[in-house]
Amino acid sequence: MATGQKLMRAIRVFEFGGPDVLKFQSDVAVPIPKDHQVLIKVHACGVNPVDTYIRSGTYSRKPPLPYTPGSDVAGVIEAVGENVSAFKKGDRVFTAGTISGGYAEFAVAADDTVYALPEKLDFQQGAALGVPYFTAYRALLHRARGKAGESVLVHGASGGVGLAACQIARAYGLKVLGTAGTEEGKNIVLRNGAHEVFNHREVNYIDKIKKSVGEKGIDIILEMLANVNLSNDLNLLSYGGRVIIVGSRGPIEINPRDTMAKETSIIGVALYSSTKEEFQQFAAALQAGMEVGWLKPVIGSQYPLEKAVQAHENIIHSSGATGKMILLMS
Ligand SMILES: NC(=O)c1ccc[n+]([C@@H]2O[C@H](COP(=O)([O-])OP(=O)(O)OC[C@H]3O[C@@H](n4cnc5c(N)ncnc54)[C@H](OP(=O)(O)O)[C@@H]3O)[C@@H](O)[C@H]2O)c1
């Protein structure tokens, strides 16, 4: 390329398909921030399951090809476009949404989607904030309207959204139950806000949860795999209880009658239905959590940018999550 433009390493996707369509390239042009945009030198980027759905081409949202995946970057402001007053070169930041894609050494983002990253969190932790924490907050407090003194089951608590939900729920005064698929995952869930933890790979774990919560049942279930668990969830709820569908990877048969006697609700959540004002509100609550110290992202597996293919394979065919999956840029 003889354009004189600065080049960077990045993942590019030229066609939708399996993990192999993630192509590592060393000669991608560094994007230039426009009006109300910032250029972030990316140190780490979160890998979210949705990145794999988008890449496969089966998701409702399809970016124009070619594109660079990734939304949750943490890094340092490299340059700012016109009319940016909130940030300057050198500021540590994180975001839950980039314009040019986060699996790259540099990414452009709109200035109102970028937030200050406190010194007490490193860049890996910063890359674990975006989609997981904003989703957990929206699911628990906005969609479920969780209140102090209520109980919540985080069904799938060992991954990015689940651990965020455990920390938030505990900080807001709920009784927190979680599930994980491995001993290591269970221990991490217990260390991050859960009062009790169960193994969702054990045959009789639902009975154990029922025994623990007794006749009253659980007020809120944040469900990471509804296509497997929704029918059981309905039988675990308390009177007026609600299941929040955070994740689902297929259909499931339920008996609608299970919602009637206890007047329970099944409620969906979509982070990207949040308005700008809601994002700002969630960000303020999360910033407070970082300042006070209850918000501490847990990092699981880490991959160099070149191994994005492996990361996409492993996040879907996981042997057991132990926190947030991250890509490192150097
Ligand atoms: N609605 C939204 O706006 C939104 C936003 C973000 C994410 N999501 C979705 O939410 C889900 C979780 O996202 P994530 O980022 O936390 O993914 P992740 O980091 O890959 O974690 C996946 C979690 O699911 C758990 N899991 C595996 N089998 C399970 C089972 N049978 N029952 C319950 N949980 C089970 C895993 O536990 P083990 O590995 O320990 O078995 C792990 O805790 C994904 O489907 C994602 O697409 C939705």
mmCIF file of C-alpha atoms and ligand atoms in Angstrom:
data_model
loop_
_atom_site.group_PDB
_atom_site.id
_atom_site.type_symbol
_atom_site.label_atom_id
_atom_site.label_comp_id
_atom_site.label_asym_id
_atom_site.label_seq_id
_atom_site.Cartn_x
_atom_site.Cartn_y
_atom_site.Cartn_z
ATOM 1 C CA MET A 1 0.000 0.000 0.000
ATOM 2 C CA ALA A 2 1.556 3.277 -1.093
ATOM 3 C CA THR A 3 -1.034 5.590 0.434
ATOM 4 C CA GLY A 4 1.203 6.681 3.296
ATOM 5 C CA GLN A 5 -1.579 5.766 5.717
ATOM 6 C CA LYS A 6 -0.551 4.060 8.945
ATOM 7 C CA LEU A 7 -1.126 0.294 8.948
ATOM 8 C CA MET A 8 -2.117 -2.079 11.739
ATOM 9 C CA ARG A 9 -2.728 -5.723 12.567
ATOM 10 C CA ALA A 10 -6.419 -6.668 12.612
ATOM 11 C CA ILE A 11 -8.856 -9.502 12.013
ATOM 12 C CA ARG A 12 -10.918 -9.111 8.839
ATOM 13 C CA VAL A 13 -13.978 -11.088 7.759
ATOM 14 C CA PHE A 14 -14.614 -11.202 3.985
ATOM 15 C CA GLU A 15 -17.424 -13.799 4.015
ATOM 16 C CA PHE A 16 -19.773 -15.148 6.703
ATOM 17 C CA GLY A 17 -19.076 -18.678 7.899
ATOM 18 C CA GLY A 18 -17.203 -20.788 10.470
ATOM 19 C CA PRO A 19 -14.325 -19.534 12.659
ATOM 20 C CA ASP A 20 -11.889 -19.926 9.724
ATOM 21 C CA VAL A 21 -13.345 -16.830 8.024
ATOM 22 C CA LEU A 22 -11.533 -14.738 10.673
ATOM 23 C CA LYS A 23 -8.444 -13.632 8.701
ATOM 24 C CA PHE A 24 -5.441 -12.131 10.478
ATOM 25 C CA GLN A 25 -3.908 -9.296 8.452
ATOM 26 C CA SER A 26 -0.922 -6.999 9.075
ATOM 27 C CA ASP A 27 -1.668 -4.302 6.516
ATOM 28 C CA VAL A 28 -5.059 -2.923 7.496
ATOM 29 C CA ALA A 29 -5.375 0.868 7.362
ATOM 30 C CA VAL A 30 -5.657 2.545 10.779
ATOM 31 C CA PRO A 31 -9.070 4.267 10.823
ATOM 32 C CA ILE A 32 -9.259 8.049 11.153
ATOM 33 C CA PRO A 33 -11.660 9.496 13.770
ATOM 34 C CA LYS A 34 -14.310 11.843 12.378
ATOM 35 C CA ASP A 35 -16.567 14.372 14.087
ATOM 36 C CA HIS A 36 -17.418 13.242 17.666
ATOM 37 C CA GLN A 37 -15.225 10.134 17.302
ATOM 38 C CA VAL A 38 -12.074 8.957 19.061
ATOM 39 C CA LEU A 39 -9.285 6.627 17.935
ATOM 40 C CA ILE A 40 -8.403 4.090 20.643
ATOM 41 C CA LYS A 41 -5.089 2.214 20.751
ATOM 42 C CA VAL A 42 -6.549 -1.142 21.736
ATOM 43 C CA HIS A 43 -4.780 -3.144 24.445
ATOM 44 C CA ALA A 44 -7.419 -5.846 24.914
ATOM 45 C CA CYS A 45 -10.783 -6.758 23.397
ATOM 46 C CA GLY A 46 -13.489 -8.955 24.908
ATOM 47 C CA VAL A 47 -14.698 -11.932 22.887
ATOM 48 C CA ASN A 48 -18.485 -12.204 23.167
ATOM 49 C CA PRO A 49 -20.623 -15.135 21.993
ATOM 50 C CA VAL A 50 -22.531 -12.673 19.774
ATOM 51 C CA ASP A 51 -19.309 -12.081 17.790
ATOM 52 C CA THR A 52 -19.567 -15.717 16.661
ATOM 53 C CA TYR A 53 -23.267 -15.462 15.751
ATOM 54 C CA ILE A 54 -22.578 -12.331 13.651
ATOM 55 C CA ARG A 55 -19.563 -13.989 11.994
ATOM 56 C CA SER A 56 -21.655 -17.034 11.036
ATOM 57 C CA GLY A 57 -24.105 -14.806 9.113
ATOM 58 C CA THR A 58 -27.162 -16.232 10.880
ATOM 59 C CA TYR A 59 -27.672 -13.302 13.285
ATOM 60 C CA SER A 60 -30.286 -10.570 12.869
ATOM 61 C CA ARG A 61 -27.534 -7.947 12.623
ATOM 62 C CA LYS A 62 -25.215 -8.392 9.591
ATOM 63 C CA PRO A 63 -22.391 -5.889 9.059
ATOM 64 C CA PRO A 64 -21.448 -5.050 5.485
ATOM 65 C CA LEU A 65 -18.436 -7.124 4.349
ATOM 66 C CA PRO A 66 -15.546 -6.952 4.894
ATOM 67 C CA TYR A 67 -15.611 -6.078 8.575
ATOM 68 C CA THR A 68 -13.578 -6.392 11.788
ATOM 69 C CA PRO A 69 -15.458 -8.048 14.701
ATOM 70 C CA GLY A 70 -15.411 -6.961 18.340
ATOM 71 C CA SER A 71 -17.141 -4.323 20.442
ATOM 72 C CA ASP A 72 -15.585 -4.325 23.924
ATOM 73 C CA VAL A 73 -12.193 -2.685 23.744
ATOM 74 C CA ALA A 74 -10.028 -1.181 26.450
ATOM 75 C CA GLY A 75 -7.019 0.962 25.673
ATOM 76 C CA VAL A 76 -5.702 4.488 25.410
ATOM 77 C CA ILE A 77 -6.950 7.425 23.345
ATOM 78 C CA GLU A 78 -4.562 7.851 20.413
ATOM 79 C CA ALA A 79 -6.330 10.740 18.660
ATOM 80 C CA VAL A 80 -9.629 12.599 18.733
ATOM 81 C CA GLY A 81 -11.803 13.885 15.880
ATOM 82 C CA GLU A 82 -13.487 17.286 15.625
ATOM 83 C CA ASN A 83 -15.731 18.417 18.502
ATOM 84 C CA VAL A 84 -14.518 15.910 21.075
ATOM 85 C CA SER A 85 -14.138 17.578 24.453
ATOM 86 C CA ALA A 86 -14.489 14.700 26.922
ATOM 87 C CA PHE A 87 -11.260 12.878 25.950
ATOM 88 C CA LYS A 88 -7.672 13.660 25.026
ATOM 89 C CA LYS A 89 -4.682 11.660 23.791
ATOM 90 C CA GLY A 90 -3.396 9.365 26.539
ATOM 91 C CA ASP A 91 -6.689 8.849 28.453
ATOM 92 C CA ARG A 92 -7.392 5.266 29.553
ATOM 93 C CA VAL A 93 -10.837 4.198 28.270
ATOM 94 C CA PHE A 94 -13.211 1.327 27.574
ATOM 95 C CA THR A 95 -16.284 0.971 25.381
ATOM 96 C CA ALA A 96 -19.125 -1.435 24.623
ATOM 97 C CA GLY A 97 -19.234 -0.535 20.959
ATOM 98 C CA THR A 98 -16.752 0.420 18.272
ATOM 99 C CA ILE A 99 -17.447 1.658 14.761
ATOM 100 C CA SER A 100 -14.462 0.047 13.033
ATOM 101 C CA GLY A 101 -14.181 -3.211 15.073
ATOM 102 C CA GLY A 102 -12.259 -4.171 18.205
ATOM 103 C CA TYR A 103 -10.190 -7.180 17.027
ATOM 104 C CA ALA A 104 -7.528 -4.713 15.902
ATOM 105 C CA GLU A 105 -4.643 -2.615 17.179
ATOM 106 C CA PHE A 106 -6.677 0.563 16.735
ATOM 107 C CA ALA A 107 -10.427 1.167 16.773
ATOM 108 C CA VAL A 108 -12.649 4.178 16.208
ATOM 109 C CA ALA A 109 -15.648 4.749 18.513
ATOM 110 C CA ALA A 110 -18.275 7.468 18.978
ATOM 111 C CA ASP A 111 -17.240 9.679 21.892
ATOM 112 C CA ASP A 112 -20.552 9.190 23.731
ATOM 113 C CA THR A 113 -20.028 5.397 23.842
ATOM 114 C CA VAL A 114 -16.589 5.651 25.466
ATOM 115 C CA TYR A 115 -15.990 5.757 29.238
ATOM 116 C CA ALA A 116 -13.009 6.447 31.480
ATOM 117 C CA LEU A 117 -11.213 3.310 32.702
ATOM 118 C CA PRO A 118 -10.156 3.759 36.346
ATOM 119 C CA GLU A 119 -6.487 3.107 37.200
ATOM 120 C CA LYS A 120 -7.434 0.255 39.514
ATOM 121 C CA LEU A 121 -8.588 -1.897 36.569
ATOM 122 C CA ASP A 122 -6.089 -3.192 34.006
ATOM 123 C CA PHE A 123 -6.844 -3.274 30.272
ATOM 124 C CA GLN A 124 -7.928 -6.930 30.308
ATOM 125 C CA GLN A 125 -10.490 -6.078 32.977
ATOM 126 C CA GLY A 126 -11.510 -3.009 30.981
ATOM 127 C CA ALA A 127 -12.213 -5.260 27.985
ATOM 128 C CA ALA A 128 -14.478 -7.425 30.172
ATOM 129 C CA LEU A 129 -16.779 -4.520 31.060
ATOM 130 C CA GLY A 130 -18.718 -3.558 27.933
ATOM 131 C CA VAL A 131 -21.334 -6.068 26.808
ATOM 132 C CA PRO A 132 -21.207 -8.319 29.929
ATOM 133 C CA TYR A 133 -21.657 -5.675 32.652
ATOM 134 C CA PHE A 134 -24.091 -3.472 30.747
ATOM 135 C CA THR A 135 -26.185 -6.547 29.887
ATOM 136 C CA ALA A 136 -26.131 -7.889 33.448
ATOM 137 C CA TYR A 137 -27.163 -4.490 34.801
ATOM 138 C CA ARG A 138 -29.976 -4.107 32.247
ATOM 139 C CA ALA A 139 -31.210 -7.667 32.857
ATOM 140 C CA LEU A 140 -31.253 -7.493 36.659
ATOM 141 C CA LEU A 141 -32.256 -3.921 37.413
ATOM 142 C CA HIS A 142 -34.022 -2.672 34.309
ATOM 143 C CA ARG A 143 -35.859 -5.747 32.938
ATOM 144 C CA ALA A 144 -36.316 -7.818 36.139
ATOM 145 C CA ARG A 145 -36.601 -4.730 38.341
ATOM 146 C CA GLY A 146 -34.639 -6.597 41.006
ATOM 147 C CA LYS A 147 -34.896 -5.226 44.536
ATOM 148 C CA ALA A 148 -32.778 -5.617 47.657
ATOM 149 C CA GLY A 149 -33.972 -8.606 49.656
ATOM 150 C CA GLU A 150 -35.095 -10.577 46.574
ATOM 151 C CA SER A 151 -33.377 -13.772 45.444
ATOM 152 C CA VAL A 152 -31.776 -14.300 42.030
ATOM 153 C CA LEU A 153 -30.499 -17.437 40.310
ATOM 154 C CA VAL A 154 -27.779 -16.622 37.783
ATOM 155 C CA HIS A 155 -28.203 -19.688 35.577
ATOM 156 C CA GLY A 156 -24.778 -19.791 33.929
ATOM 157 C CA ALA A 157 -22.752 -17.646 36.310
ATOM 158 C CA SER A 158 -19.134 -18.529 35.423
ATOM 159 C CA GLY A 159 -18.863 -16.556 32.155
ATOM 160 C CA GLY A 160 -18.729 -12.879 31.244
ATOM 161 C CA VAL A 161 -22.362 -11.908 31.875
ATOM 162 C CA GLY A 162 -22.860 -14.352 34.751
ATOM 163 C CA LEU A 163 -20.005 -13.116 36.933
ATOM 164 C CA ALA A 164 -20.982 -9.511 36.248
ATOM 165 C CA ALA A 165 -24.537 -10.360 37.329
ATOM 166 C CA CYS A 166 -23.336 -12.013 40.558
ATOM 167 C CA GLN A 167 -21.245 -8.968 41.506
ATOM 168 C CA ILE A 168 -24.033 -6.499 40.710
ATOM 169 C CA ALA A 169 -26.756 -8.538 42.438
ATOM 170 C CA ARG A 170 -24.697 -8.929 45.605
ATOM 171 C CA ALA A 171 -23.842 -5.228 45.678
ATOM 172 C CA TYR A 172 -27.532 -4.325 45.306
ATOM 173 C CA GLY A 173 -28.557 -6.511 48.238
ATOM 174 C CA LEU A 174 -30.050 -9.583 46.578
ATOM 175 C CA LYS A 175 -29.585 -13.178 47.716
ATOM 176 C CA VAL A 176 -27.465 -14.689 44.938
ATOM 177 C CA LEU A 177 -27.477 -18.286 43.692
ATOM 178 C CA GLY A 178 -25.297 -19.226 40.727
ATOM 179 C CA THR A 179 -24.476 -22.214 38.540
ATOM 180 C CA ALA A 180 -21.290 -23.311 36.775
ATOM 181 C CA GLY A 181 -20.194 -26.436 34.931
ATOM 182 C CA THR A 182 -16.869 -27.117 36.675
ATOM 183 C CA GLU A 183 -15.408 -27.018 40.186
ATOM 184 C CA GLU A 184 -13.106 -24.155 39.188
ATOM 185 C CA GLY A 185 -16.069 -22.247 37.757
ATOM 186 C CA LYS A 186 -18.093 -22.868 40.927
ATOM 187 C CA ASN A 187 -15.299 -21.505 43.124
ATOM 188 C CA ILE A 188 -14.997 -18.359 41.012
ATOM 189 C CA VAL A 189 -18.764 -17.801 41.202
ATOM 190 C CA LEU A 190 -18.649 -18.140 44.996
ATOM 191 C CA ARG A 191 -15.780 -15.651 45.230
ATOM 192 C CA ASN A 192 -17.708 -13.113 43.138
ATOM 193 C CA GLY A 193 -20.905 -12.542 45.024
ATOM 194 C CA ALA A 194 -22.847 -15.808 45.055
ATOM 195 C CA HIS A 195 -24.080 -17.081 48.416
ATOM 196 C CA GLU A 196 -24.561 -20.580 46.966
ATOM 197 C CA VAL A 197 -23.468 -22.352 43.799
ATOM 198 C CA PHE A 198 -24.647 -25.453 41.908
ATOM 199 C CA ASN A 199 -23.216 -27.470 39.007
ATOM 200 C CA HIS A 200 -25.479 -27.336 35.932
ATOM 201 C CA ARG A 201 -23.745 -30.448 34.545
ATOM 202 C CA GLU A 202 -24.932 -32.566 37.508
ATOM 203 C CA VAL A 203 -28.053 -34.633 36.810
ATOM 204 C CA ASN A 204 -29.938 -33.702 40.000
ATOM 205 C CA TYR A 205 -28.815 -30.087 40.428
ATOM 206 C CA ILE A 206 -32.316 -28.673 39.927
ATOM 207 C CA ASP A 207 -33.514 -30.748 42.905
ATOM 208 C CA LYS A 208 -30.655 -29.311 44.956
ATOM 209 C CA ILE A 209 -31.696 -25.761 44.032
ATOM 210 C CA LYS A 210 -35.341 -26.572 44.894
ATOM 211 C CA LYS A 211 -34.274 -27.947 48.244
ATOM 212 C CA SER A 212 -32.204 -24.855 48.954
ATOM 213 C CA VAL A 213 -34.910 -22.299 48.092
ATOM 214 C CA GLY A 214 -37.831 -24.306 49.547
ATOM 215 C CA GLU A 215 -41.538 -23.696 48.864
ATOM 216 C CA LYS A 216 -41.145 -19.975 48.245
ATOM 217 C CA GLY A 217 -38.983 -20.386 45.131
ATOM 218 C CA ILE A 218 -36.699 -17.855 43.421
ATOM 219 C CA ASP A 219 -37.768 -14.307 42.570
ATOM 220 C CA ILE A 220 -35.558 -13.767 39.520
ATOM 221 C CA ILE A 221 -33.682 -16.100 37.166
ATOM 222 C CA LEU A 222 -31.126 -14.635 34.758
ATOM 223 C CA GLU A 223 -30.968 -17.349 32.111
ATOM 224 C CA MET A 224 -27.884 -17.808 29.890
ATOM 225 C CA LEU A 225 -29.117 -20.945 28.064
ATOM 226 C CA ALA A 226 -32.899 -20.756 27.865
ATOM 227 C CA ASN A 227 -33.237 -23.451 25.189
ATOM 228 C CA VAL A 228 -31.993 -25.945 27.802
ATOM 229 C CA ASN A 229 -33.351 -24.534 31.054
ATOM 230 C CA LEU A 230 -36.539 -22.524 30.542
ATOM 231 C CA SER A 231 -38.972 -25.297 31.460
ATOM 232 C CA ASN A 232 -37.103 -26.036 34.708
ATOM 233 C CA ASP A 233 -36.807 -22.317 35.442
ATOM 234 C CA LEU A 234 -40.582 -21.880 35.410
ATOM 235 C CA ASN A 235 -40.848 -24.482 38.148
ATOM 236 C CA LEU A 236 -38.245 -22.791 40.308
ATOM 237 C CA LEU A 237 -39.876 -19.346 40.408
ATOM 238 C CA SER A 238 -41.641 -17.739 43.357
ATOM 239 C CA TYR A 239 -45.074 -16.079 43.150
ATOM 240 C CA GLY A 240 -44.668 -13.152 40.717
ATOM 241 C CA GLY A 241 -41.204 -14.405 39.783
ATOM 242 C CA ARG A 242 -39.618 -13.600 36.436
ATOM 243 C CA VAL A 243 -37.166 -15.340 34.129
ATOM 244 C CA ILE A 244 -35.012 -12.991 32.109
ATOM 245 C CA ILE A 245 -33.838 -14.563 28.854
ATOM 246 C CA VAL A 246 -30.266 -13.355 28.375
ATOM 247 C CA GLY A 247 -29.046 -16.198 26.150
ATOM 248 C CA SER A 248 -30.751 -18.885 24.073
ATOM 249 C CA ARG A 249 -29.358 -21.018 21.259
ATOM 250 C CA GLY A 250 -32.428 -22.835 19.965
ATOM 251 C CA PRO A 251 -36.039 -23.810 20.645
ATOM 252 C CA ILE A 252 -37.498 -25.478 23.735
ATOM 253 C CA GLU A 253 -40.922 -26.833 24.644
ATOM 254 C CA ILE A 254 -42.533 -25.328 27.745
ATOM 255 C CA ASN A 255 -45.943 -25.724 29.333
ATOM 256 C CA PRO A 256 -47.463 -22.210 29.465
ATOM 257 C CA ARG A 257 -49.611 -23.435 32.358
ATOM 258 C CA ASP A 258 -46.432 -23.338 34.471
ATOM 259 C CA THR A 259 -46.688 -19.536 34.444
ATOM 260 C CA MET A 260 -50.321 -19.360 35.579
ATOM 261 C CA ALA A 261 -50.678 -20.403 39.205
ATOM 262 C CA LYS A 262 -47.733 -18.266 40.338
ATOM 263 C CA GLU A 263 -48.375 -15.464 37.811
ATOM 264 C CA THR A 264 -44.780 -15.549 36.614
ATOM 265 C CA SER A 265 -43.240 -13.792 33.617
ATOM 266 C CA ILE A 266 -40.778 -14.655 30.867
ATOM 267 C CA ILE A 267 -38.980 -11.486 29.799
ATOM 268 C CA GLY A 268 -36.387 -11.006 27.079
ATOM 269 C CA VAL A 269 -33.418 -8.630 27.273
ATOM 270 C CA ALA A 270 -31.422 -7.108 24.409
ATOM 271 C CA LEU A 271 -28.576 -4.825 25.395
ATOM 272 C CA TYR A 272 -28.792 -2.978 22.100
ATOM 273 C CA SER A 273 -32.387 -1.949 22.789
ATOM 274 C CA SER A 274 -30.960 0.375 25.458
ATOM 275 C CA THR A 275 -31.298 4.072 24.705
ATOM 276 C CA LYS A 276 -28.325 6.440 24.932
ATOM 277 C CA GLU A 277 -29.687 7.716 28.241
ATOM 278 C CA GLU A 278 -29.961 4.170 29.595
ATOM 279 C CA PHE A 279 -26.364 3.426 28.563
ATOM 280 C CA GLN A 280 -25.268 6.568 30.439
ATOM 281 C CA GLN A 281 -27.281 5.500 33.481
ATOM 282 C CA PHE A 282 -25.842 1.964 33.454
ATOM 283 C CA ALA A 283 -22.345 3.419 32.998
ATOM 284 C CA ALA A 284 -22.784 5.704 36.032
ATOM 285 C CA ALA A 285 -23.821 2.764 38.214
ATOM 286 C CA LEU A 286 -20.925 0.646 36.954
ATOM 287 C CA GLN A 287 -18.414 3.495 37.427
ATOM 288 C CA ALA A 288 -19.590 3.725 41.044
ATOM 289 C CA GLY A 289 -18.990 -0.020 41.416
ATOM 290 C CA MET A 290 -15.440 0.369 40.132
ATOM 291 C CA GLU A 291 -14.755 3.289 42.488
ATOM 292 C CA VAL A 292 -16.149 1.514 45.532
ATOM 293 C CA GLY A 293 -14.528 -1.754 44.536
ATOM 294 C CA TRP A 294 -17.342 -4.312 44.220
ATOM 295 C CA LEU A 295 -16.987 -4.314 40.451
ATOM 296 C CA LYS A 296 -13.904 -6.372 39.582
ATOM 297 C CA PRO A 297 -14.014 -8.236 36.266
ATOM 298 C CA VAL A 298 -12.583 -11.760 36.313
ATOM 299 C CA ILE A 299 -10.524 -12.748 33.289
ATOM 300 C CA GLY A 300 -10.711 -16.313 31.968
ATOM 301 C CA SER A 301 -8.900 -17.479 28.845
ATOM 302 C CA GLN A 302 -6.707 -15.022 26.960
ATOM 303 C CA TYR A 303 -5.575 -15.290 23.331
ATOM 304 C CA PRO A 304 -3.247 -13.223 21.168
ATOM 305 C CA LEU A 305 -5.041 -11.483 18.266
ATOM 306 C CA GLU A 306 -3.578 -14.059 15.837
ATOM 307 C CA LYS A 307 -5.528 -16.818 17.650
ATOM 308 C CA ALA A 308 -9.000 -15.317 17.185
ATOM 309 C CA VAL A 309 -10.092 -18.453 15.283
ATOM 310 C CA GLN A 310 -9.270 -20.594 18.329
ATOM 311 C CA ALA A 311 -11.053 -18.153 20.628
ATOM 312 C CA HIS A 312 -14.244 -18.347 18.534
ATOM 313 C CA GLU A 313 -14.123 -22.154 18.547
ATOM 314 C CA ASN A 314 -13.565 -22.326 22.289
ATOM 315 C CA ILE A 315 -16.206 -19.816 23.407
ATOM 316 C CA ILE A 316 -18.946 -21.920 21.774
ATOM 317 C CA HIS A 317 -17.496 -25.383 22.579
ATOM 318 C CA SER A 318 -16.327 -24.429 26.055
ATOM 319 C CA SER A 319 -14.994 -26.972 28.515
ATOM 320 C CA GLY A 320 -15.998 -24.609 31.335
ATOM 321 C CA ALA A 321 -15.874 -20.838 31.655
ATOM 322 C CA THR A 322 -13.664 -19.247 34.317
ATOM 323 C CA GLY A 323 -14.414 -15.604 33.602
ATOM 324 C CA LYS A 324 -14.349 -13.358 30.584
ATOM 325 C CA MET A 325 -12.580 -14.408 27.369
ATOM 326 C CA ILE A 326 -10.162 -11.759 26.081
ATOM 327 C CA LEU A 327 -8.016 -11.079 22.992
ATOM 328 C CA LEU A 328 -4.697 -9.329 23.629
ATOM 329 C CA MET A 329 -3.222 -7.021 21.010
ATOM 330 C CA SER A 330 0.453 -7.369 21.966
HETATM 331 N N1 LIG B 1 -29.455 -10.552 25.438
HETATM 332 C C1 LIG B 1 -28.332 -9.857 25.360
HETATM 333 O O1 LIG B 1 -28.351 -8.641 25.141
HETATM 334 C C2 LIG B 1 -27.038 -10.576 25.567
HETATM 335 C C3 LIG B 1 -25.863 -9.868 25.881
HETATM 336 C C4 LIG B 1 -24.701 -10.598 26.178
HETATM 337 C C5 LIG B 1 -24.707 -11.984 26.094
HETATM 338 N N2 LIG B 1 -25.847 -12.634 25.728
HETATM 339 C C6 LIG B 1 -25.896 -14.102 25.656
HETATM 340 O O2 LIG B 1 -25.816 -14.610 26.988
HETATM 341 C C7 LIG B 1 -25.142 -15.860 26.993
HETATM 342 C C8 LIG B 1 -23.968 -15.798 27.991
HETATM 343 O O3 LIG B 1 -23.015 -14.850 27.514
HETATM 344 P P1 LIG B 1 -21.561 -14.768 28.175
HETATM 345 O O4 LIG B 1 -20.861 -13.647 27.551
HETATM 346 O O5 LIG B 1 -21.654 -14.865 29.646
HETATM 347 O O6 LIG B 1 -20.928 -16.158 27.626
HETATM 348 P P2 LIG B 1 -19.714 -17.005 28.232
HETATM 349 O O7 LIG B 1 -18.740 -16.109 28.901
HETATM 350 O O8 LIG B 1 -19.275 -17.874 27.118
HETATM 351 O O9 LIG B 1 -20.418 -17.895 29.372
HETATM 352 C C9 LIG B 1 -21.347 -18.891 29.047
HETATM 353 C C10 LIG B 1 -22.003 -19.322 30.352
HETATM 354 O O10 LIG B 1 -23.050 -20.259 30.082
HETATM 355 C C11 LIG B 1 -22.899 -21.319 31.022
HETATM 356 N N3 LIG B 1 -23.559 -22.571 30.656
HETATM 357 C C12 LIG B 1 -23.085 -23.635 29.952
HETATM 358 N N4 LIG B 1 -23.995 -24.638 29.972
HETATM 359 C C13 LIG B 1 -25.056 -24.197 30.707
HETATM 360 C C14 LIG B 1 -26.285 -24.766 31.108
HETATM 361 N N5 LIG B 1 -26.655 -26.000 30.745
HETATM 362 N N6 LIG B 1 -27.118 -24.027 31.870
HETATM 363 C C15 LIG B 1 -26.800 -22.770 32.257
HETATM 364 N N7 LIG B 1 -25.649 -22.178 31.909
HETATM 365 C C16 LIG B 1 -24.789 -22.876 31.139
HETATM 366 C C17 LIG B 1 -21.394 -21.470 31.132
HETATM 367 O O11 LIG B 1 -21.037 -22.264 32.265
HETATM 368 P P3 LIG B 1 -19.812 -23.351 32.210
HETATM 369 O O12 LIG B 1 -18.909 -22.938 31.117
HETATM 370 O O13 LIG B 1 -19.200 -23.221 33.595
HETATM 371 O O14 LIG B 1 -20.478 -24.664 31.974
HETATM 372 C C18 LIG B 1 -21.007 -20.016 31.289
HETATM 373 O O15 LIG B 1 -21.235 -19.568 32.612
HETATM 374 C C19 LIG B 1 -24.715 -16.116 25.554
HETATM 375 O O16 LIG B 1 -25.687 -16.937 24.929
HETATM 376 C C20 LIG B 1 -24.743 -14.739 24.920
HETATM 377 O O17 LIG B 1 -24.953 -14.781 23.528
HETATM 378 C C21 LIG B 1 -26.998 -11.953 25.463
#
